[in-house]
Short mmCIF file of C-alpha atoms in Angstrom, two decimals:
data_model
loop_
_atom_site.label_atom_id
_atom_site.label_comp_id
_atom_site.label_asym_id
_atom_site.label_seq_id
_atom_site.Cartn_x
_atom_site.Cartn_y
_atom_site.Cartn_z
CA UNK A 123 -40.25 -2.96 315.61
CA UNK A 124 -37.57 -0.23 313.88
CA UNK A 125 -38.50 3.27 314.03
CA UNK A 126 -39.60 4.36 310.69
CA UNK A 127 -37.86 7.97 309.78
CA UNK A 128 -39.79 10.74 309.56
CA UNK A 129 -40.70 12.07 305.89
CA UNK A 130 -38.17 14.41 304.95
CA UNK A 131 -40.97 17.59 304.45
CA UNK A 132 -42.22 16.56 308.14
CA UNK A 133 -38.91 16.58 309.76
CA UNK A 134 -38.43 19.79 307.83
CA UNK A 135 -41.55 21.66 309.06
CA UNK A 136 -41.07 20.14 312.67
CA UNK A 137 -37.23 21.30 312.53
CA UNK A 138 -39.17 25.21 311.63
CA UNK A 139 -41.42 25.00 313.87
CA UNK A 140 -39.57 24.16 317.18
CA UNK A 141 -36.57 26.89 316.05
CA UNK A 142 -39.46 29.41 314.92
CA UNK A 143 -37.42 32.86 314.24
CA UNK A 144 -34.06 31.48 315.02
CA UNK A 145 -34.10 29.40 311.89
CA UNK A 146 -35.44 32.43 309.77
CA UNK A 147 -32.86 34.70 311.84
CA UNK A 148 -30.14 32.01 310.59
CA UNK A 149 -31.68 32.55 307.12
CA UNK A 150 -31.18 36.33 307.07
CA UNK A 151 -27.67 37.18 306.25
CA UNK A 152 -26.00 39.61 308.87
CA UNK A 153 -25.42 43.56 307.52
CA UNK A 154 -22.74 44.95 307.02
CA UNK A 155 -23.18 47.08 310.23
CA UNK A 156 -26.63 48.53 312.52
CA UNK A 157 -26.64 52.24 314.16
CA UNK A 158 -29.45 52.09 316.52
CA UNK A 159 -32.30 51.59 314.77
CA UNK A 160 -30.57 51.82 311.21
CA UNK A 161 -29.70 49.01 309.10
CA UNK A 162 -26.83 49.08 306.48
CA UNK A 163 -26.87 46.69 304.24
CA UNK A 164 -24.15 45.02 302.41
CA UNK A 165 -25.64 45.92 299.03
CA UNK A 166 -25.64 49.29 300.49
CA UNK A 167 -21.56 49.16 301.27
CA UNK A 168 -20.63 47.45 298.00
CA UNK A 169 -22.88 50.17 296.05
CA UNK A 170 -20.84 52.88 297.94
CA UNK A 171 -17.45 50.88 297.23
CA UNK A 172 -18.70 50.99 293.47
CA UNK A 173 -19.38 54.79 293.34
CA UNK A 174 -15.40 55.43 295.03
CA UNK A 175 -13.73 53.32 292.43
CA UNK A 176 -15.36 55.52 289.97
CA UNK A 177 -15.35 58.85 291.66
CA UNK A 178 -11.56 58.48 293.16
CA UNK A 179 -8.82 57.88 291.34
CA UNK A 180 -6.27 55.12 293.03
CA UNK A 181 -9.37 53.58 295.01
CA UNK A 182 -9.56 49.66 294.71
CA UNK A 183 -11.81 47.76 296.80
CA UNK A 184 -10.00 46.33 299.53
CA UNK A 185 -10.99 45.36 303.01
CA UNK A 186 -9.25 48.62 304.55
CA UNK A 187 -11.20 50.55 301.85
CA UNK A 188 -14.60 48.72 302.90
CA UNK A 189 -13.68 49.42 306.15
CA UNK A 190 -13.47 53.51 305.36
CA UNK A 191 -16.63 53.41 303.52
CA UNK A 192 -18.43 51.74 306.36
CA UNK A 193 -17.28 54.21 308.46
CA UNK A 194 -18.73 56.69 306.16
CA UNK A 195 -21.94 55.08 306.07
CA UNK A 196 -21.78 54.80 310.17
CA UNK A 197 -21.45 58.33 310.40
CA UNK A 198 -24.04 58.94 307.91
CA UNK A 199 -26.88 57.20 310.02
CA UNK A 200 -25.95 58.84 313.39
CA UNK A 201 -26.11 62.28 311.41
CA UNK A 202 -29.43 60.81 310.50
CA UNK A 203 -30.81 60.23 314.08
CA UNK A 204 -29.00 63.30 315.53
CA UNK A 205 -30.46 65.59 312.90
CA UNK A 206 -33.96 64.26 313.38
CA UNK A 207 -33.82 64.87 317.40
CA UNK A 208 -32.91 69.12 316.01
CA UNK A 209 -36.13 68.64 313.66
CA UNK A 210 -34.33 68.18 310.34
CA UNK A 211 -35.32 65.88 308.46
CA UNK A 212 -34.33 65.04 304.66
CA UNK A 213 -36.80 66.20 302.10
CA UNK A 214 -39.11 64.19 300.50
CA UNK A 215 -38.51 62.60 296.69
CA UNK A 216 -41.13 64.88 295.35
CA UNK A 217 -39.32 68.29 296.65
CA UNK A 218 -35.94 67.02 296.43
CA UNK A 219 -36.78 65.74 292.21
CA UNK A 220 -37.63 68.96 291.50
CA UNK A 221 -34.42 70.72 293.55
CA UNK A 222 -32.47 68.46 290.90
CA UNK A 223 -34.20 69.82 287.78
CA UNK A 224 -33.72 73.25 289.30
CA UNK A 225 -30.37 72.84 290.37
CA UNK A 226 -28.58 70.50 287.48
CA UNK A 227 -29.05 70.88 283.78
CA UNK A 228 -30.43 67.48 282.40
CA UNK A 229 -26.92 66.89 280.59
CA UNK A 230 -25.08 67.62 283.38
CA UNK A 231 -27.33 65.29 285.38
CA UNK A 232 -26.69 62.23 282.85
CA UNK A 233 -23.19 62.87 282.98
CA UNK A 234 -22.59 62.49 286.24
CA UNK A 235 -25.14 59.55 286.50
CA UNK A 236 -22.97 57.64 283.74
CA UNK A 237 -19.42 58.53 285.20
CA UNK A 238 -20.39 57.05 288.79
CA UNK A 239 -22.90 54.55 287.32
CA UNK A 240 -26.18 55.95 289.07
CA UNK A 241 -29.71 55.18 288.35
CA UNK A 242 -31.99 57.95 288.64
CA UNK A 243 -32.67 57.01 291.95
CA UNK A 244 -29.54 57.04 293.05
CA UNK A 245 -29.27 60.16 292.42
CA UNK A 246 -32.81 61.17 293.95
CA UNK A 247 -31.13 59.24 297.20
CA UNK A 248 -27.57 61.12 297.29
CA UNK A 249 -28.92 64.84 296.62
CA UNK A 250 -31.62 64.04 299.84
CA UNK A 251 -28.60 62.87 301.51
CA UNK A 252 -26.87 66.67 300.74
CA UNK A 253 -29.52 68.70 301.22
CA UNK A 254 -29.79 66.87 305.24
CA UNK A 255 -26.30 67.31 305.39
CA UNK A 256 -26.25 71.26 304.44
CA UNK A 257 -29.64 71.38 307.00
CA UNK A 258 -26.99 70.34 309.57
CA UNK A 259 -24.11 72.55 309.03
CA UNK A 260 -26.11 75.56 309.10
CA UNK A 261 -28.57 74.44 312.04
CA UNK A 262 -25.78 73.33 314.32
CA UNK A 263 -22.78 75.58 312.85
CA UNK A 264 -25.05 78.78 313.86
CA UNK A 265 -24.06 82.34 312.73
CA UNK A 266 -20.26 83.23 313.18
CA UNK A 267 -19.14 86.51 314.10
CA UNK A 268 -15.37 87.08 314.07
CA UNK A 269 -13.46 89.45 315.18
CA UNK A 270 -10.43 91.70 312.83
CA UNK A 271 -8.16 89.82 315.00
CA UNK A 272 -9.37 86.58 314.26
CA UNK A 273 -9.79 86.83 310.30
CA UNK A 274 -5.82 88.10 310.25
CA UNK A 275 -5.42 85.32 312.42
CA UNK A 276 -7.04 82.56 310.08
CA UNK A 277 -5.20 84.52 307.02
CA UNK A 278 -1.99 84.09 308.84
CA UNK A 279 -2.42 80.32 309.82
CA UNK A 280 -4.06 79.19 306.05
CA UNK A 281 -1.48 81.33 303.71
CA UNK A 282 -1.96 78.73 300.82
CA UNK A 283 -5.96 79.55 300.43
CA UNK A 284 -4.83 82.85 299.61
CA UNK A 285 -1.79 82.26 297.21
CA UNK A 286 -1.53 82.33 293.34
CA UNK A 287 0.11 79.44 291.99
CA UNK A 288 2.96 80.20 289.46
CA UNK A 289 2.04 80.36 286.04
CA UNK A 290 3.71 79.85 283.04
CA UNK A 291 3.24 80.86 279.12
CA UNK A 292 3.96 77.57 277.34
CA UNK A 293 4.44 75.90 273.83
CA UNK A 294 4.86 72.35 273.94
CA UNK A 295 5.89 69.10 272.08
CA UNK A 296 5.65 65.40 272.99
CA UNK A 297 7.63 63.08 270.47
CA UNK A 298 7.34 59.39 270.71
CA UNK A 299 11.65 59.03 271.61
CA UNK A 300 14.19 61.34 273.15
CA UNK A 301 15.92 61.18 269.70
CA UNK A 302 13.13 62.53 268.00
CA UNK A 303 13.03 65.50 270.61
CA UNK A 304 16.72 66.10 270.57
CA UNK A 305 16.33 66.49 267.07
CA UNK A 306 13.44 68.61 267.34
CA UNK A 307 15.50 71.13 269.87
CA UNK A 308 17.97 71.56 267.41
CA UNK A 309 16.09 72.63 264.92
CA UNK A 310 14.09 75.77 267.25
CA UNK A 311 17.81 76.24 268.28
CA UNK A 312 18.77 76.91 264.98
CA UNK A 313 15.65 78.87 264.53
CA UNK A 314 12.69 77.08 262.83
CA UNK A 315 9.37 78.18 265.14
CA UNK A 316 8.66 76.02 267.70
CA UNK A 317 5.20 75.90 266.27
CA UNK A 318 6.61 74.05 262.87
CA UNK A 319 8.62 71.83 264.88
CA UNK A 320 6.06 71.11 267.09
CA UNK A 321 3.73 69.73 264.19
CA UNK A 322 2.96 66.08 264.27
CA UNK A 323 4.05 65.51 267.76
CA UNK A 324 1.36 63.60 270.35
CA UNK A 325 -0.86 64.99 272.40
CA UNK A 326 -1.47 63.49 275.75
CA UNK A 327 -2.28 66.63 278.22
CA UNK A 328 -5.14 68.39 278.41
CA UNK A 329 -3.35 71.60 279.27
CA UNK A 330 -0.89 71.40 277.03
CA UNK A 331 -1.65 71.44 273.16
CA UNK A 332 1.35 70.95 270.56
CA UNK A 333 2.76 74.04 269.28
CA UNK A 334 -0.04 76.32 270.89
CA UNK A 335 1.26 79.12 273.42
CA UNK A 336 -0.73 78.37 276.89
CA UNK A 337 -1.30 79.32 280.17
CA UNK A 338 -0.95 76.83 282.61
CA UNK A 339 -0.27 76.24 286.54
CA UNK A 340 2.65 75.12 287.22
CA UNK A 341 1.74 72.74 290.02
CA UNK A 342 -0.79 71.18 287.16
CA UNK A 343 1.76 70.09 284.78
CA UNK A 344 3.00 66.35 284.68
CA UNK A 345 4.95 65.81 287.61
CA UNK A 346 8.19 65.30 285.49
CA UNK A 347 7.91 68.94 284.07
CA UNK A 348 7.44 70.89 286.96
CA UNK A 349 10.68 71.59 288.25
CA UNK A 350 12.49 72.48 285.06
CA UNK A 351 9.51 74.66 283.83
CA UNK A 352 9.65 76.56 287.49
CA UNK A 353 13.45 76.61 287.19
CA UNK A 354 13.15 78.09 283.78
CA UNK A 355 13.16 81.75 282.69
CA UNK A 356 11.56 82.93 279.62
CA UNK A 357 12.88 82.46 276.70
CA UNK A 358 14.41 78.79 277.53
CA UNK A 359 13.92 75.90 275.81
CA UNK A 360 13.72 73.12 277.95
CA UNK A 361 14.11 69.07 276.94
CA UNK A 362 13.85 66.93 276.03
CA UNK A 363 12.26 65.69 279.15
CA UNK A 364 11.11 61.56 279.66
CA UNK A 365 7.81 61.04 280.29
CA UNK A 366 6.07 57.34 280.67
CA UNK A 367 4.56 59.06 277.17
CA UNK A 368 7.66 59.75 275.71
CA UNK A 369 9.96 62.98 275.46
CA UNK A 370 9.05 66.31 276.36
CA UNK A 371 10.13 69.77 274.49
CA UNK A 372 8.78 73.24 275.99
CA UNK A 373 9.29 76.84 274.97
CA UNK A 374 9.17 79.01 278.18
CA UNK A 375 7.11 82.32 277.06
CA UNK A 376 6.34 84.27 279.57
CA UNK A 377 5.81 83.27 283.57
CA UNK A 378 4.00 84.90 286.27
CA UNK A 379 5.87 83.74 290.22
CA UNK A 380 3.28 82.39 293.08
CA UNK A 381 2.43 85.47 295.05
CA UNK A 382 0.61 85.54 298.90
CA UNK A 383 -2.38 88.15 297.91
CA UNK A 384 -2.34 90.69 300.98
CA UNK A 385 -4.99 90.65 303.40
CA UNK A 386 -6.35 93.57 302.58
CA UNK A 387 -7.32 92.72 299.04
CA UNK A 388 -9.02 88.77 300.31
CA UNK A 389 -10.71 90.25 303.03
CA UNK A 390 -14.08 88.94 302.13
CA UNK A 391 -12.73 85.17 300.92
CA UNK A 392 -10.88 85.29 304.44
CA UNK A 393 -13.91 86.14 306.17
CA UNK A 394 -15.68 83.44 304.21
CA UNK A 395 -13.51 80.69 304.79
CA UNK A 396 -12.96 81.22 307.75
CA UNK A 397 -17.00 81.55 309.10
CA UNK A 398 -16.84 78.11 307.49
CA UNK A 399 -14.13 76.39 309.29
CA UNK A 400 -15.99 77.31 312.51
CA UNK A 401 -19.02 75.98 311.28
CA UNK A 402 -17.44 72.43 310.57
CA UNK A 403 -15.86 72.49 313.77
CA UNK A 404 -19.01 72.90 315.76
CA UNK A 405 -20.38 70.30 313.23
CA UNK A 406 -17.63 68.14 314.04
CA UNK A 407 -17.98 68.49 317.83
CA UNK A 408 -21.60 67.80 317.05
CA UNK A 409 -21.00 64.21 315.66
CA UNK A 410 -18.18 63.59 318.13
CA UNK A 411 -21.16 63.69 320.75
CA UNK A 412 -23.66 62.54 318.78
CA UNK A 413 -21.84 59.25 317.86
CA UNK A 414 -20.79 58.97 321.45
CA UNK A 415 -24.22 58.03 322.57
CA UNK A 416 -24.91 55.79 319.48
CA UNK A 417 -25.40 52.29 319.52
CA UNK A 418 -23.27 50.57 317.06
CA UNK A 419 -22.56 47.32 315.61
CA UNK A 420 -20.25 46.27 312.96
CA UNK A 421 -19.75 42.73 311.11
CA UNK A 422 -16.88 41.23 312.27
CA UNK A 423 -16.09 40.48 309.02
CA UNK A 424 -14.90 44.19 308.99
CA UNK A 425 -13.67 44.49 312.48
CA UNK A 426 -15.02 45.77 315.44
CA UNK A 427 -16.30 49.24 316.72
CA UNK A 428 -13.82 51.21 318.37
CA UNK A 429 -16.10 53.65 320.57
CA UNK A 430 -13.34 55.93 322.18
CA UNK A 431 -11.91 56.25 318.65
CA UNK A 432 -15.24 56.19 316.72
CA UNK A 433 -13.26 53.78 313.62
CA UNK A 434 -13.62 50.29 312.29
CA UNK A 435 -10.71 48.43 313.96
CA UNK A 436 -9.36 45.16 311.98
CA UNK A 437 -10.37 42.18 313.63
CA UNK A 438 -6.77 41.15 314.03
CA UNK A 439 -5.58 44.70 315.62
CA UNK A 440 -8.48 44.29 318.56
CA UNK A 441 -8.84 43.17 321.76
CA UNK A 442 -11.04 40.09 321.71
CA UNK A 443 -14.44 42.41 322.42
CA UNK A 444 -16.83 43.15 320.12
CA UNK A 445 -17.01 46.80 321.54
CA UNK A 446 -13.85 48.34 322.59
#
C-alpha cells in the first residue's frame, strides 16, 4: 500500500517540534553585532547611519561607513558595561527629560530634532547616552594637576588652539559671468562705490553680503577666495574671481594678520585644554582595557573583529577567523 504524505500543517508542526529553538533561532535575523551581553541591532546601525548623513556633510552610506558606525556603536556598549562595573550608570528618562527642558530651549530642541530627523525619544535616548559619557570622563579622567612646565609645554606643542585667524574687512559682489564682473571692476576703478556696483549681484555666502563692509575669517571664505584675499592689502580690488557660482569681485578694507596670543595672556584656556587632553587620554587608556576584555561579535556581513586592533576588518582583508 503507498505511503500517504503527511498533511502539510502536520509535517509543519512535526518539522517545529523536532528543531524546537533552532528553527525559531533560524527565524531570528542575526544583529548587526553583540558586546557581551549587549545586542545591536540592525535597525539600531541603519538609524545611526541615518543621523551621519544628516549631521555630516560628505557622509553616504556605504559599507566602510557602516563599518565606522558599528564601531561606534561597539565602543558605545563596552563604555556601557565598563561604566556600570565604576557604578555609573545612565540616568533614568524621568531625570534625564527634565535635564533636556533645563538644558535646551524648546525651539532649539525641535530644531535639532528636525535637522537629524529625531523623535522625541530619540532624543530622550542620545542626551542619556551624553550624560553616561560625561559620568565617565570625569570618574575615570580624575583631577589633573599640572605643573608651569607642563602647561608651556602643551602651549608649545598645540600653537594653533591659541592663534587668531587672519581677518579681513570685506565688500563683496557675485555676478552671474566673469564679463559681468570685469565690467563691474571697471566701473569701482573708475570710481563709482563699490556699494552701487555691487547692487543686484547674487548672494550665495553667508558671510559675505553684496555691497556690505564685513568682517570675516579668512580661512572661512570659499576656498577659491582665500589666497588672493590673504595676498591682498587694503585698498585692493580683487577679481573677478570663478566660483562654481559665478565671478567674484572684493574690496579689501581693512585686515587684521593671524597672530600666536602669548602664553601669558591664554594662561587659563592653556590650563583648560590641556587638564582636558589628560582626561581623554586616561579615558582612552580606559576603553583600550576595557574593550580588551570584551567579548565581541560582529556580522560577517561587515567583517570581522579585529581584537589587537579593536576595528571592523572587511571580510575580504581577514584571515579566514572570525576573531583575529
Amino acid at each position: 500500500m503507498a505511503r500517504q504524505p503527511l498533511p502539510i500543517l502536520l509535517a509543519l508542526a512535526l518539522g517545529l517540534a523536532l528543531a524546537g529553538g533552532v528553527s525559531a533561532q533560524l527565524l531570528r535575523p542575526e544583529p548587526a553585532a553583540r558586546v557581551d551581553d549587549q545586542v545591536i541591532t540592525e535597525k539600531e546601525l541603519t538609524a545611526r547611519v541615518r543621523e551621519a548623513e544628516r549631521r555630516i556633510q560628505g557622509f553616504k552610506d556605504s559599507p566602510a561607513s557602516r563599518r565606522q558606525v558599528l564601531l561606534e556603536l561597539v565602543r558605545l556598549a563596552v563604555i556601557r558595561k565598563a561604566a556600570r562595573e565604576l557604578g555609573i550608570r545612565e540616568p533614568n528618562d524621568e531625570a534625564a527629560a527634565r535635564s533636556i527642558e533645563e538644558k535646551i530651549p524648546k525651539e532649539e530642541r525641535e530644531r535639532i530634532m528636525a535637522a537629524l530627523g529625531w523623535s522625541q525619544e530619540t532624543l530622550l535616548a542620545r542626551w542619556k547616552e551624553r550624560a553616561l559619557l560625561v559620568q565617565v570622563v570625569e570618574k575615570v579622567g580624575g583631577e589633573v594637576h599640572l605643573s608651569e612646565e607642563e602647561l608651556r609645554s602643551f602651549y608649545s606643542s598645540q600653537k594653533d588652539l591659541f592663534t587668531e585667524a587672519e581677518r579681513a574687512l570685506l565688500a563683496a559682489a557675485l555676478f552671474h559671468s566673469r564679463q559681468e564682473a570685469s565690467a563691474a571692476a571697471a566701473r569701482v576703478r573708475a570710481g563709482t562705490p563699490f556699494s552701487e556696483v555691487a547692487k543686484g549681484s547674487l548672494e550665495v555666502h553667508s558671510r559675505l553680503k553684496a555691497g556690505e563692509p564685513g568682517w570675516v575669517e579668512v580661512a572661512r571664505l570659499p576656498r577659491e577666495l582665500q589666497g588672493p584675499v590673504s595676498r591682498a592689502a587694503p585698498g585692493d580690488l580683487i577679481g573677478p574671481i570663478s566660483s562654481p557660482h559665478g565671478s567674484w569681485l572684493l574690496e579689501v578694507r581693512e585686515k587684521i594678520p593671524a597672530r600666536v596670543r602669548p602664553f601669558e595672556e591664554v594662561r587659563d584656556e592653556v590650563m583648560f585644554w590641556a587638564e582636558r587632553a589628560r582626561k581623554v587620554e586616561r579615558v582612552v587608556a580606559w576603553l583600550n582595557q576595557a574593550m580588551d576584555s570584551a567579548s565581541v561579535w560582529v556580522n560577517p556581513k561587515y567583517g570581522v573583529w579585529s581584537r589587537g586592533a579593536r576595528i571592523i576588518v572587511p571580510l575580504e582583508q581577514a584571515p579566514g577567523s572570525p576573531t583575529l
